[in-house]
PDB file of C-alpha atoms in Angstrom:
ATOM      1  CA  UNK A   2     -10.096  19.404  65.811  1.00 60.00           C
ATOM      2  CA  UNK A   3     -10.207  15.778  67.060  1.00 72.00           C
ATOM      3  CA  UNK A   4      -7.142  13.853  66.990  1.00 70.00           C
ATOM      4  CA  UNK A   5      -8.736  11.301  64.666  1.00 71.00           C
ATOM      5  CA  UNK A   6      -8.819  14.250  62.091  1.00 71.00           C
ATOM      6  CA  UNK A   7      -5.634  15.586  62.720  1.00 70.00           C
ATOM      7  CA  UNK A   8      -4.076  12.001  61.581  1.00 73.00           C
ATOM      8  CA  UNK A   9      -6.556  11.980  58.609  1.00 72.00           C
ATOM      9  CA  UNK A  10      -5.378  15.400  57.411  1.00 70.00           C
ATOM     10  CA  UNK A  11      -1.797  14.352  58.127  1.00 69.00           C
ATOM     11  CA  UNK A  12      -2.020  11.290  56.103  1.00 75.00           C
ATOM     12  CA  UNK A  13      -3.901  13.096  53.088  1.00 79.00           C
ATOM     13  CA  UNK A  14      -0.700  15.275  53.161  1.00 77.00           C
ATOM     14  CA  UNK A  15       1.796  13.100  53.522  1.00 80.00           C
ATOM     15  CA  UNK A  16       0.109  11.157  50.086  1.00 78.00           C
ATOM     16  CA  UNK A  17      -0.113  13.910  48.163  1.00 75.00           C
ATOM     17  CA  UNK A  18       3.414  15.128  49.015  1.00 74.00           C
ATOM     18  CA  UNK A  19       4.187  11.733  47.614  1.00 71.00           C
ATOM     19  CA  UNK A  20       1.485  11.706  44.725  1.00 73.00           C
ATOM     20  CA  UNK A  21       3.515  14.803  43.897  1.00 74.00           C
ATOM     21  CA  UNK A  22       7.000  13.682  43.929  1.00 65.00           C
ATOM     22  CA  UNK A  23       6.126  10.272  42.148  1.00 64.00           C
ATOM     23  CA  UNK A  24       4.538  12.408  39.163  1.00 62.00           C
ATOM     24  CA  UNK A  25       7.642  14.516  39.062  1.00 57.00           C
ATOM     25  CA  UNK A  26      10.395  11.546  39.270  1.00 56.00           C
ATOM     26  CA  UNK A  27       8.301   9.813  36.413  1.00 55.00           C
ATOM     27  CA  UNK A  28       8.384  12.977  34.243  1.00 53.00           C
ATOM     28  CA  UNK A  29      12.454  12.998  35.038  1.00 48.00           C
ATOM     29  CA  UNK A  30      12.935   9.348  34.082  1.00 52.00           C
ATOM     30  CA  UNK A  31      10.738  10.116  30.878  1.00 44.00           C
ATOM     31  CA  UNK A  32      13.233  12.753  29.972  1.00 47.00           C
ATOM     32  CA  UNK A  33      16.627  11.030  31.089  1.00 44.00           C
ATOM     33  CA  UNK A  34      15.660   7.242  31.080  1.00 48.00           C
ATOM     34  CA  UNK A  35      17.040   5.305  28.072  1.00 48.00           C
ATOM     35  CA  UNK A  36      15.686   2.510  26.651  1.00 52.00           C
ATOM     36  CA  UNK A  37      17.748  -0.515  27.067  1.00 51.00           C
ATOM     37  CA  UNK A  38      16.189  -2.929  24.031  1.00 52.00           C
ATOM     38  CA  UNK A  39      14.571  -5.250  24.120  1.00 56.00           C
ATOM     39  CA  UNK A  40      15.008  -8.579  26.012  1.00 58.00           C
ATOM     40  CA  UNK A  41      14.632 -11.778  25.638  1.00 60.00           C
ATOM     41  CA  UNK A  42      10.925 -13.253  25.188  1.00 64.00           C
ATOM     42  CA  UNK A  43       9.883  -9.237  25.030  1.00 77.00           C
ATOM     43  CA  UNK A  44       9.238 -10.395  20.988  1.00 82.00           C
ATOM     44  CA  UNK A  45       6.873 -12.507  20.380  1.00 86.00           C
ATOM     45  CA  UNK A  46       6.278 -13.946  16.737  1.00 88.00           C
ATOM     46  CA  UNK A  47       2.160 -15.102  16.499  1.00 88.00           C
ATOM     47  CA  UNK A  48       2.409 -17.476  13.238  1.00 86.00           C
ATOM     48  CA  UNK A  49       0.346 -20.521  13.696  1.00 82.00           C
ATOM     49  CA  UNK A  50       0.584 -21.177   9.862  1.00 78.00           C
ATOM     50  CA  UNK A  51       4.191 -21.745  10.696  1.00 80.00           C
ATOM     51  CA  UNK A  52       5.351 -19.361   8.002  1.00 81.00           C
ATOM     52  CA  UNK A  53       8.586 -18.789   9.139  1.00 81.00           C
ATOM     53  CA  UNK A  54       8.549 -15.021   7.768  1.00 85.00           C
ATOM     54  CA  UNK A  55       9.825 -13.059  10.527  1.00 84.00           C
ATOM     55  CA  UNK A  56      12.031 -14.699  13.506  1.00 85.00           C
ATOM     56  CA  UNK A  57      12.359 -12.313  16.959  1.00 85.00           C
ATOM     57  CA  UNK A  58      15.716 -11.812  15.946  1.00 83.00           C
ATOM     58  CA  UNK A  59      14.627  -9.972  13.021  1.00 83.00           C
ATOM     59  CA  UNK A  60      11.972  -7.852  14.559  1.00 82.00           C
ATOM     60  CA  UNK A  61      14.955  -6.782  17.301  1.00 78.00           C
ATOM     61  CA  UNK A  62      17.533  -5.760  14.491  1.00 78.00           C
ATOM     62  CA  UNK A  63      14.548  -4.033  12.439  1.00 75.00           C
ATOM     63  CA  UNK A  64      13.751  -1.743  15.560  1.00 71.00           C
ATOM     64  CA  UNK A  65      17.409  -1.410  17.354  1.00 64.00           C
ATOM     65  CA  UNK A  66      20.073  -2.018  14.543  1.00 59.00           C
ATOM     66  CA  UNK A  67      18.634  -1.053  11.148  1.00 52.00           C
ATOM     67  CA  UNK A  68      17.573   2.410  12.479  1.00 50.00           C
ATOM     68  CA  UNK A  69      19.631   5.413  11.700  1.00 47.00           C
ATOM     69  CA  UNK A  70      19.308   6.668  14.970  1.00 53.00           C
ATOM     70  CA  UNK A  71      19.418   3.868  17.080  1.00 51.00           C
ATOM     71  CA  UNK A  72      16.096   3.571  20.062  1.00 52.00           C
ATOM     72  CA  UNK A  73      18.948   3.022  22.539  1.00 51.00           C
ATOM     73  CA  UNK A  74      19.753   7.103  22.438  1.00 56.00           C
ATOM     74  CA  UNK A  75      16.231   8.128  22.706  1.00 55.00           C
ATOM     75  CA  UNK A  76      14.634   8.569  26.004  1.00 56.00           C
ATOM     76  CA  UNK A  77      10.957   7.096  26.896  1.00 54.00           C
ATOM     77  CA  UNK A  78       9.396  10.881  26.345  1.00 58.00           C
ATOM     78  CA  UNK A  79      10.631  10.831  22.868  1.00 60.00           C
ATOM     79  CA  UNK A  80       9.611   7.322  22.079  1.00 66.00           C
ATOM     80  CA  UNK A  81       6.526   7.429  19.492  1.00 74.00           C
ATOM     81  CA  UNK A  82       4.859   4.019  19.472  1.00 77.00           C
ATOM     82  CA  UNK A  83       2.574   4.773  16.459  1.00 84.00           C
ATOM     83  CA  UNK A  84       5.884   5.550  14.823  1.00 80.00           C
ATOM     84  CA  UNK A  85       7.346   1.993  15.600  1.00 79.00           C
ATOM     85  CA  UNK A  86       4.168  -0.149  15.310  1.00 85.00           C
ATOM     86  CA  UNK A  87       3.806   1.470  11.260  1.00 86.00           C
ATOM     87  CA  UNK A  88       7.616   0.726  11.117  1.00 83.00           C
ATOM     88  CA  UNK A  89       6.947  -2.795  11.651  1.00 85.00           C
ATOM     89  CA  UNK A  90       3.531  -2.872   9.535  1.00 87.00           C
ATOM     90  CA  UNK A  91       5.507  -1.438   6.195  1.00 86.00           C
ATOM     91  CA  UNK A  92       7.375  -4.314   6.385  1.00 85.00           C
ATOM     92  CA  UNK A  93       6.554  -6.602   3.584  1.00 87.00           C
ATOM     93  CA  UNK A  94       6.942  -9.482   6.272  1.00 86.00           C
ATOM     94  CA  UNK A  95       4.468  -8.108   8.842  1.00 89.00           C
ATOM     95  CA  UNK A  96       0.254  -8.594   8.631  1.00 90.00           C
ATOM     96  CA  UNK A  97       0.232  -6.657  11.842  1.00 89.00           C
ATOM     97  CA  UNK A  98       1.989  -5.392  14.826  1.00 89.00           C
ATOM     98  CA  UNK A  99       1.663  -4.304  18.152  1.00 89.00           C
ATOM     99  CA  UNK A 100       4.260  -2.162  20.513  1.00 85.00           C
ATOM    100  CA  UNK A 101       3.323  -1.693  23.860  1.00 83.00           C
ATOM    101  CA  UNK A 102       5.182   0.231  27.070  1.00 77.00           C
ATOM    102  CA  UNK A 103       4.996  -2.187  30.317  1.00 77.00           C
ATOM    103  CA  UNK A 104       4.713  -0.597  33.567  1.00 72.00           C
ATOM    104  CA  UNK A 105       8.627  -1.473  34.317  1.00 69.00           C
ATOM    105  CA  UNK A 106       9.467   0.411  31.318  1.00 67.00           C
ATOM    106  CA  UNK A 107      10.427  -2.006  29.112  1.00 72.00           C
ATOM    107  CA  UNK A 108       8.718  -2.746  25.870  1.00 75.00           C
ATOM    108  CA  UNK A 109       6.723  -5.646  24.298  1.00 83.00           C
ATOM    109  CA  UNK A 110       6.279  -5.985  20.557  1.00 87.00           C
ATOM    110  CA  UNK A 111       4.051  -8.682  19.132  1.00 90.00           C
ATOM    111  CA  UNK A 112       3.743  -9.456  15.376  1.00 90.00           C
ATOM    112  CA  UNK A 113       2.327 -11.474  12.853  1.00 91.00           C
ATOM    113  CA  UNK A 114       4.093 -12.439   9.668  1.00 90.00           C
ATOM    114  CA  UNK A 115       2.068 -12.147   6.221  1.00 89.00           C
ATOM    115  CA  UNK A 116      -0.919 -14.355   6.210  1.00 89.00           C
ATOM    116  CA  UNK A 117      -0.483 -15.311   2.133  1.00 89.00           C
ATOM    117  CA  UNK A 118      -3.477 -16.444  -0.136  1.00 89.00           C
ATOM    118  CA  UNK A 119      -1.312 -17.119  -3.332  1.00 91.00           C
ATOM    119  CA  UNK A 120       1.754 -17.313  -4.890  1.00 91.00           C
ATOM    120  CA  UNK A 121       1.646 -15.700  -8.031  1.00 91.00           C
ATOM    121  CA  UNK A 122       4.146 -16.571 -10.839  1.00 90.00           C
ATOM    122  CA  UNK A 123       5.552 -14.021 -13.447  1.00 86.00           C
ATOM    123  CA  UNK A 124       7.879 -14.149 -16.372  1.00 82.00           C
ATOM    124  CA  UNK A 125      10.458 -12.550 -14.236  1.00 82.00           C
ATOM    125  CA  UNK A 126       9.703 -13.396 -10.151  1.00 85.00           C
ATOM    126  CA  UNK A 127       7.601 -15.052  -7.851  1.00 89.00           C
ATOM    127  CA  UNK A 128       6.093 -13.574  -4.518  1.00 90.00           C
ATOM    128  CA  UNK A 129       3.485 -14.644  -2.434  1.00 90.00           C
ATOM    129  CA  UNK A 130       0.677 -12.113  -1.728  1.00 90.00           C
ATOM    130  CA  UNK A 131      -2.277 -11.303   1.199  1.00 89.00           C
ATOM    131  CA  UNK A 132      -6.140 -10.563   1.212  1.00 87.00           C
ATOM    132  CA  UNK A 133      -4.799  -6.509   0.964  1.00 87.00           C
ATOM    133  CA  UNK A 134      -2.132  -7.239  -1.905  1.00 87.00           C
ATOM    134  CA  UNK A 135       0.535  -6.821   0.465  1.00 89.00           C
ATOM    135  CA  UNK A 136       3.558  -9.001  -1.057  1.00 87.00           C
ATOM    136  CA  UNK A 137       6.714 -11.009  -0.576  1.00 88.00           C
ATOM    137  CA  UNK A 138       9.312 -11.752  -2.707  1.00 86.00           C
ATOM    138  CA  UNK A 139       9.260 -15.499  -2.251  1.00 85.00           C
ATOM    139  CA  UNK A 140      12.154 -17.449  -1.315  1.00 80.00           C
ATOM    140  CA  UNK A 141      13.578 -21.158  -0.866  1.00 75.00           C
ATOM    141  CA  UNK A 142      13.818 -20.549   2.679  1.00 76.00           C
ATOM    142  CA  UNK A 143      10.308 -21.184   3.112  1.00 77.00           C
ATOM    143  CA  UNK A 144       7.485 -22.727   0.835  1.00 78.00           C
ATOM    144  CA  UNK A 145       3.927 -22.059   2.129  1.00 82.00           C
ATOM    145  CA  UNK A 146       0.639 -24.240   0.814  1.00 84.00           C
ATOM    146  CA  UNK A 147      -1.430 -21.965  -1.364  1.00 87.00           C
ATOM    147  CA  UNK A 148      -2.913 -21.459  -4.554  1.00 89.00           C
ATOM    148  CA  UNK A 149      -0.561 -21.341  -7.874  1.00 90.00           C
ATOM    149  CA  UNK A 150      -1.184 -18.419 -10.296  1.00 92.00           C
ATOM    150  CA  UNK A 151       0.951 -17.508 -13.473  1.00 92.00           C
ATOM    151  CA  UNK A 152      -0.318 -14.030 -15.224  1.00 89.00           C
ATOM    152  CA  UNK A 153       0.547 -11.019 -15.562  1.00 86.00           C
ATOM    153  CA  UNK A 154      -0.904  -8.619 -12.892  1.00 87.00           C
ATOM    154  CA  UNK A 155      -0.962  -4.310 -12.401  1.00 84.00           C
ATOM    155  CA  UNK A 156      -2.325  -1.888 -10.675  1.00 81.00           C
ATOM    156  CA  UNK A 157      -5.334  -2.581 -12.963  1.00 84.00           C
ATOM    157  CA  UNK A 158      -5.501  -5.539 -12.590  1.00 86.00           C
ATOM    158  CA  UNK A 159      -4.046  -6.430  -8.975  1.00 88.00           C
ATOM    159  CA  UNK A 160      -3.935 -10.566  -7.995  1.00 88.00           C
ATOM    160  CA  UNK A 161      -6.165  -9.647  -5.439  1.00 88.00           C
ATOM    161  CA  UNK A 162      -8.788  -9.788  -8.101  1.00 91.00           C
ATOM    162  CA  UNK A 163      -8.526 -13.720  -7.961  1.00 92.00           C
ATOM    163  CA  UNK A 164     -10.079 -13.570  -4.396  1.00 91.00           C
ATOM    164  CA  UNK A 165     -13.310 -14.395  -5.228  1.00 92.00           C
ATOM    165  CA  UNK A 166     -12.307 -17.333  -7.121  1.00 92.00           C
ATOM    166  CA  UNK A 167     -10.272 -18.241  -4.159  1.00 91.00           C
ATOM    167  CA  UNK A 168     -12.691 -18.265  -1.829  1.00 91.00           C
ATOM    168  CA  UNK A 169     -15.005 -20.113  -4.112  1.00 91.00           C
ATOM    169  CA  UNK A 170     -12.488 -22.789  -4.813  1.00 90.00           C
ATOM    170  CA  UNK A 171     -11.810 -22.689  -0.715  1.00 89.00           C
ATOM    171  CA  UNK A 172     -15.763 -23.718  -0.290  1.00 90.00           C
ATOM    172  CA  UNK A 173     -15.715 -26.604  -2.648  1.00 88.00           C
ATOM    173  CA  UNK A 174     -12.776 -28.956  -1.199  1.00 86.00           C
ATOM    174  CA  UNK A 175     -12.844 -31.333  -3.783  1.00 85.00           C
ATOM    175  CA  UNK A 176     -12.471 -28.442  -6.723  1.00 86.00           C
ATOM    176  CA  UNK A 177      -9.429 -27.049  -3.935  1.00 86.00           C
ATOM    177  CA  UNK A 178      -7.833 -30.060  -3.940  1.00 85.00           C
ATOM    178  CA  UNK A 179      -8.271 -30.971  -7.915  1.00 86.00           C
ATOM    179  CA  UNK A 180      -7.170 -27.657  -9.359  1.00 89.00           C
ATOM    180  CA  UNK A 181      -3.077 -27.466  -9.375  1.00 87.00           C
ATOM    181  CA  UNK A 182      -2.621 -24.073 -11.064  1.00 91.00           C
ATOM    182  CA  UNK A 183      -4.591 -21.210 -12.017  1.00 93.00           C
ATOM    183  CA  UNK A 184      -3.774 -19.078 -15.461  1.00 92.00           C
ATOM    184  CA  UNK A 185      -4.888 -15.734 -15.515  1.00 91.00           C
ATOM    185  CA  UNK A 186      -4.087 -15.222 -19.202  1.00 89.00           C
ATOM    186  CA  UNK A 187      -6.768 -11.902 -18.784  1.00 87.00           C
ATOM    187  CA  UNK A 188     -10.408 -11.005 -16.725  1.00 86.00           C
ATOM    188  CA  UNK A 189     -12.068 -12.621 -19.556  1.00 89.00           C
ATOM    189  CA  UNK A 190      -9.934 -16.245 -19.696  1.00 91.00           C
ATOM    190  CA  UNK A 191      -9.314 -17.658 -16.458  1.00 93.00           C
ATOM    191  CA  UNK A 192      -7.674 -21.004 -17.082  1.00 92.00           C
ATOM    192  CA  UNK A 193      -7.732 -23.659 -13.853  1.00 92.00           C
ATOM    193  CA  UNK A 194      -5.476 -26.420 -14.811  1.00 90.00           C
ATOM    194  CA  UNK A 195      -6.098 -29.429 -12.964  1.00 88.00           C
ATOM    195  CA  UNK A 196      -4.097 -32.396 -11.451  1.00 83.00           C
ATOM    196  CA  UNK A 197      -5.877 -34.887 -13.573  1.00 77.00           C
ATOM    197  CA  UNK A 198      -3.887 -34.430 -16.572  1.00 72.00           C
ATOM    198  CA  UNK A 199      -5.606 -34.315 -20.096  1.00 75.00           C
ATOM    199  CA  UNK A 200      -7.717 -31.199 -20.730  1.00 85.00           C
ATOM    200  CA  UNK A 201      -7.714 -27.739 -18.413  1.00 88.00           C
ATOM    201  CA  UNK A 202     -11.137 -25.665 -17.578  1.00 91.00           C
ATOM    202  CA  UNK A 203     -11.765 -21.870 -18.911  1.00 91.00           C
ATOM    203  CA  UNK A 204     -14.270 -20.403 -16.339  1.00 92.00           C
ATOM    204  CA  UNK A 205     -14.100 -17.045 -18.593  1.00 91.00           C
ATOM    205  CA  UNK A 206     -14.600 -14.578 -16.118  1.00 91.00           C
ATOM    206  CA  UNK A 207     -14.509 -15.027 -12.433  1.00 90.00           C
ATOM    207  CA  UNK A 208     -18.651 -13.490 -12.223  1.00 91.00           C
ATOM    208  CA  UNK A 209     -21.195 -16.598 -11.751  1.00 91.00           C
ATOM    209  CA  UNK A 210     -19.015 -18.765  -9.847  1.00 92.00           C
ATOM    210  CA  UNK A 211     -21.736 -20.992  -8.341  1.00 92.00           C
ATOM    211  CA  UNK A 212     -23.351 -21.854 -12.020  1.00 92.00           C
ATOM    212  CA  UNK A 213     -20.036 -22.255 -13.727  1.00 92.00           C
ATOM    213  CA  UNK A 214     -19.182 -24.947 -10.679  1.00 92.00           C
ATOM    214  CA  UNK A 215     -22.321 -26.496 -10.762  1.00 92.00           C
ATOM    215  CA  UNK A 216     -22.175 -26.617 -14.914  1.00 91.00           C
ATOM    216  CA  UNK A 217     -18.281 -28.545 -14.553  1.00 90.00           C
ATOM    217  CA  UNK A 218     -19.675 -30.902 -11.327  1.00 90.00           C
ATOM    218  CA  UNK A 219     -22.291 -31.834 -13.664  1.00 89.00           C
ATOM    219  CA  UNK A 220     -19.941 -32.263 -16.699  1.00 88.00           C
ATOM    220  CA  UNK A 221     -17.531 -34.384 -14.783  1.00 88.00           C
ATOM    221  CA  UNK A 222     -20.342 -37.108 -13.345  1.00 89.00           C
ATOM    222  CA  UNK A 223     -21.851 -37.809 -16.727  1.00 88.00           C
ATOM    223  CA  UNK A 224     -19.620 -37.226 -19.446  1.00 87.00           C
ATOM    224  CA  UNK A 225     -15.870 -37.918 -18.422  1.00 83.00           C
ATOM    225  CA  UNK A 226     -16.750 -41.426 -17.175  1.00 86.00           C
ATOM    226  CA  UNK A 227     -18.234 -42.272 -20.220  1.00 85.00           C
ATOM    227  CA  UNK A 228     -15.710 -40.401 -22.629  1.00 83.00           C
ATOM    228  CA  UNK A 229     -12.518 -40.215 -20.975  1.00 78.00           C
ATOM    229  CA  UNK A 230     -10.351 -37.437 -19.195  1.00 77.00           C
ATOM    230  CA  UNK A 231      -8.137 -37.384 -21.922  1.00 76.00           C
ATOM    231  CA  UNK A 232     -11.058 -37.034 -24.947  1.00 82.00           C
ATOM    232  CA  UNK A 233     -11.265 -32.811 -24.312  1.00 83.00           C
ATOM    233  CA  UNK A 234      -8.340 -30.835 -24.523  1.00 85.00           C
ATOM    234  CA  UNK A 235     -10.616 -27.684 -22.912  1.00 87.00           C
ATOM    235  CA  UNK A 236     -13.528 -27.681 -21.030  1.00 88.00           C
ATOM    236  CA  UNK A 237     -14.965 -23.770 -21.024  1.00 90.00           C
ATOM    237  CA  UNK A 238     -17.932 -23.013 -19.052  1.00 90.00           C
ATOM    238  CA  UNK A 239     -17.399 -18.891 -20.145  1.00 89.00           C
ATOM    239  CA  UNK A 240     -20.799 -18.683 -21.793  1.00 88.00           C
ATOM    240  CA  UNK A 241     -24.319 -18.380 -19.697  1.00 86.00           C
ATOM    241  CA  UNK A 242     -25.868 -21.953 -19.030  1.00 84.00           C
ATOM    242  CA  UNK A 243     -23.384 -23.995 -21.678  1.00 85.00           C
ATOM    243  CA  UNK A 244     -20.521 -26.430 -21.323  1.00 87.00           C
ATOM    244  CA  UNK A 245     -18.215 -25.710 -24.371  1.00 87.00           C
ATOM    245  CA  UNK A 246     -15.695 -28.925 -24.386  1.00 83.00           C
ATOM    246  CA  UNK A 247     -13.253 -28.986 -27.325  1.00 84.00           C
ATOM    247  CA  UNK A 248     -12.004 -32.386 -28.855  1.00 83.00           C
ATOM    248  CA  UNK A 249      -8.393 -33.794 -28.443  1.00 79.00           C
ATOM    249  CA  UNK A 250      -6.582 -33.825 -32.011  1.00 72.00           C
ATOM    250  CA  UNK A 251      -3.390 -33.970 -30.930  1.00 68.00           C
ATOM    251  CA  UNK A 252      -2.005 -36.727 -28.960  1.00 64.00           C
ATOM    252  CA  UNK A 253      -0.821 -35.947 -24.962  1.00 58.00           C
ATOM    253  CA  UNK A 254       2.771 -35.209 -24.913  1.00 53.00           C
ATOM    254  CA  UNK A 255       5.063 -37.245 -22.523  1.00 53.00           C
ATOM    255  CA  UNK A 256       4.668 -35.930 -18.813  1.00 46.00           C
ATOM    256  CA  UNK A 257       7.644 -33.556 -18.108  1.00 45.00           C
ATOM    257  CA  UNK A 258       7.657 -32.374 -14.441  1.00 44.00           C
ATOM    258  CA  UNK A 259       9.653 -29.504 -13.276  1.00 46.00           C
ATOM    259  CA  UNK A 260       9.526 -29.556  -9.595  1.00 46.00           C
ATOM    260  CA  UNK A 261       9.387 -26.017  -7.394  1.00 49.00           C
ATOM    261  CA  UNK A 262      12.051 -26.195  -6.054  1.00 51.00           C
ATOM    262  CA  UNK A 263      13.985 -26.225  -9.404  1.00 52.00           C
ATOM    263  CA  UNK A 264      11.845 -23.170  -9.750  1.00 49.00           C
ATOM    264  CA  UNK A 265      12.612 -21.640  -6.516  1.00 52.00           C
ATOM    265  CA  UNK A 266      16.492 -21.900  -7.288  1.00 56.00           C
ATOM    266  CA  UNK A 267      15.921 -20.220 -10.213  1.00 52.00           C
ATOM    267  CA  UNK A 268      14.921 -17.310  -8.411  1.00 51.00           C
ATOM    268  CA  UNK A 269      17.908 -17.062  -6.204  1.00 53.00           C
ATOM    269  CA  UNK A 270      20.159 -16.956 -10.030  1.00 52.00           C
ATOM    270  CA  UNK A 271      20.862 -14.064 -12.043  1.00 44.00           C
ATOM    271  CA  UNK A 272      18.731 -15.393 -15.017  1.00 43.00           C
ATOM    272  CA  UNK A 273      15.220 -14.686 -15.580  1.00 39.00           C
ATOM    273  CA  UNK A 274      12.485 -17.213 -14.238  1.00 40.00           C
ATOM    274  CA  UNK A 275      10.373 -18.333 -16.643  1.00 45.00           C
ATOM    275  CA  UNK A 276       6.879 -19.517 -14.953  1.00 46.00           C
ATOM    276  CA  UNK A 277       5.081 -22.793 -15.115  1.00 48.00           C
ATOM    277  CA  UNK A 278       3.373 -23.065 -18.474  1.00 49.00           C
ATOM    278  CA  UNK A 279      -0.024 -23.633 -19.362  1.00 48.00           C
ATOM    279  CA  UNK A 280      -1.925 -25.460 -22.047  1.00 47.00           C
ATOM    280  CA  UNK A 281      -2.634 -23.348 -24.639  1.00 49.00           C
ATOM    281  CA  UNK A 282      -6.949 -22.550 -24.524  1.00 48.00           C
ATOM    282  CA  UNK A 283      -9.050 -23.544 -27.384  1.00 46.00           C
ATOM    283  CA  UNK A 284     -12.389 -22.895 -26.303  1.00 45.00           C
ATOM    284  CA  UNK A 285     -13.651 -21.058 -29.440  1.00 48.00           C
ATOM    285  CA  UNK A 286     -17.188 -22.058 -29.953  1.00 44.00           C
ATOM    286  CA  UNK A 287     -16.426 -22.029 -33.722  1.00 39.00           C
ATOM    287  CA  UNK A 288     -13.831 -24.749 -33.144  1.00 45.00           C
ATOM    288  CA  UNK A 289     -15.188 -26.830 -31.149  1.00 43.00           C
ATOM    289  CA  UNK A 290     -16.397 -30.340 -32.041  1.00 42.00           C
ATOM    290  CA  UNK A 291     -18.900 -31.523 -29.460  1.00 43.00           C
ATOM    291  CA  UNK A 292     -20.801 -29.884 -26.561  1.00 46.00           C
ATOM    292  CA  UNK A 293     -21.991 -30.982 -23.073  1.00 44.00           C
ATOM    293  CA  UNK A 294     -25.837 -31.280 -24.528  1.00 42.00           C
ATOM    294  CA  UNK A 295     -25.153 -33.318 -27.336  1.00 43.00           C
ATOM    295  CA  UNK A 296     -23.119 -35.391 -25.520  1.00 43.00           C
TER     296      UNK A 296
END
């Protein structure tokens, strides 16, 4: 054998004697090595809505203080990071999250706080709620910009059965920005009660959203110029290819505003919130005085 070969087979040995040894020590440390915590800027918050959910903070005490058995007496081998990542997911504060082992053996978790479409409104609490009906109590700590919606809501009938409506109201910025509140009095009366005080809209159902739009666009270019905002108390657009607008009797009360944050501190007392109320619907075609093609 060449002395060329004798340093090639003396190398090769020499590596795997080390390959070896290197396997074994990181099987030892995976055993015996504790895990410290986590460090600073090893948490990372992603919330470009600006939320203000979850802090880093939080998402340390969750996984190292709040555990029975604290992570700082397990060792690396025992360490389940499915286990941890659904940990942080349950939370009602979490969309998603992400734990990850580095190759120094520390950890990096990354998160990201509830992306809410709504706040809904009941007779006894408010919570804000996500595309998957994941909720969260809400709180004056933070106020996030999203649709209003009072109703009552179940298993049933989940909130998340006002996404469609949502996302149709999300494609038609001027309807977005109009409508203040929606009332979900049941799936057959859907009340939108806009910022231009004097009458509110009854879409009916949520089915046939691009007609019933397209019916109250129409209804709003030719007939409230000429007639006023103020000369319908309802505008319903719940029946196939008809605008149903019922006449004001009664004169507008005075303008009372109660502002959300009056709300939100009601939430942090004892007594029972009461939610913002809506006009009272009159759409029956029986009772109604005029209609959008006679107008």
């Amino acid at each position: 054998m060449s002395k060329r070969n004798l340093i090639i087979l003396f190398l090769c040995i020499i590596l795997g004697l080390y390959l070896i040894v290197a396997i074994g020590w990181s099987r030892f440390s995976a055993r015996t090595q504790k895990i410290p915590g986590l460090e600073n800027g090893m948490v990372k918050v992603i919330d470009p809505e600006g939320t203000g959910f979850v802090t880093p903070e939080e998402i340390t005490d969750e996984l190292f203080a709040s555990l029975p058995d604290s992570l700082r007496k397990l060792t690396y081998e025992e360490l389940d990071l499915s286990k941890l990542r659904l940990r942080l997911r349950n939370l009602d504060k979490i969309e998603s999250a992400e734990v990850v082992r580095l190759s120094n053996d520390s950890l990096r978790v990354r998160v990201t706080p509830l992306k809410p479409v709504a706040r809904i409104w009941t007779d006894s609490e408010s919570y804000y709620v996500n595309r998957e009906g994941k909720r969260i109590a809400a709180s004056s700590k933070y106020r996030i910009d999203v649709p209003q919606i009072t109703g009552h809501f179940d298993s049933l009938r989940p909130a998340t059965s006002l996404l469609p409506l949502l996302d149709a109201l999300a494609a038609r910025k001027d309807f977005e920005q109009m409508i203040t509140m929606i009332n979900a009095k049941d799936s057959a009366n859907i009340i939108l009660i806009p910022a231009i005080r004097g009458h509110v809209i009854n879409l009916g159902s949520i089915s046939d959203l691009d007609s019933k739009f397209a019916r109250l666009q129409t209804f709003y270019r030719r007939v409230l110029p000429v007639k006023g905002w103020e000369h319908y108390d309802t505008i319903s657009l719940k029946w196939d290819g008809q605008i149903v607008a019922s006449r004001r009797h009664n004169k507008l009360p005075d303008l009372t505003i109660k502002l959300i944050e009056e709300l939100e501190q009601e939430l942090d007392s004892p007594e029972t919130m009461e939610a913002p109320a809506p006009k009272d619907d009159k759409d029956n075609p029986e009772n109604n005085n005029s209609q959008n093609n006679n107008q």
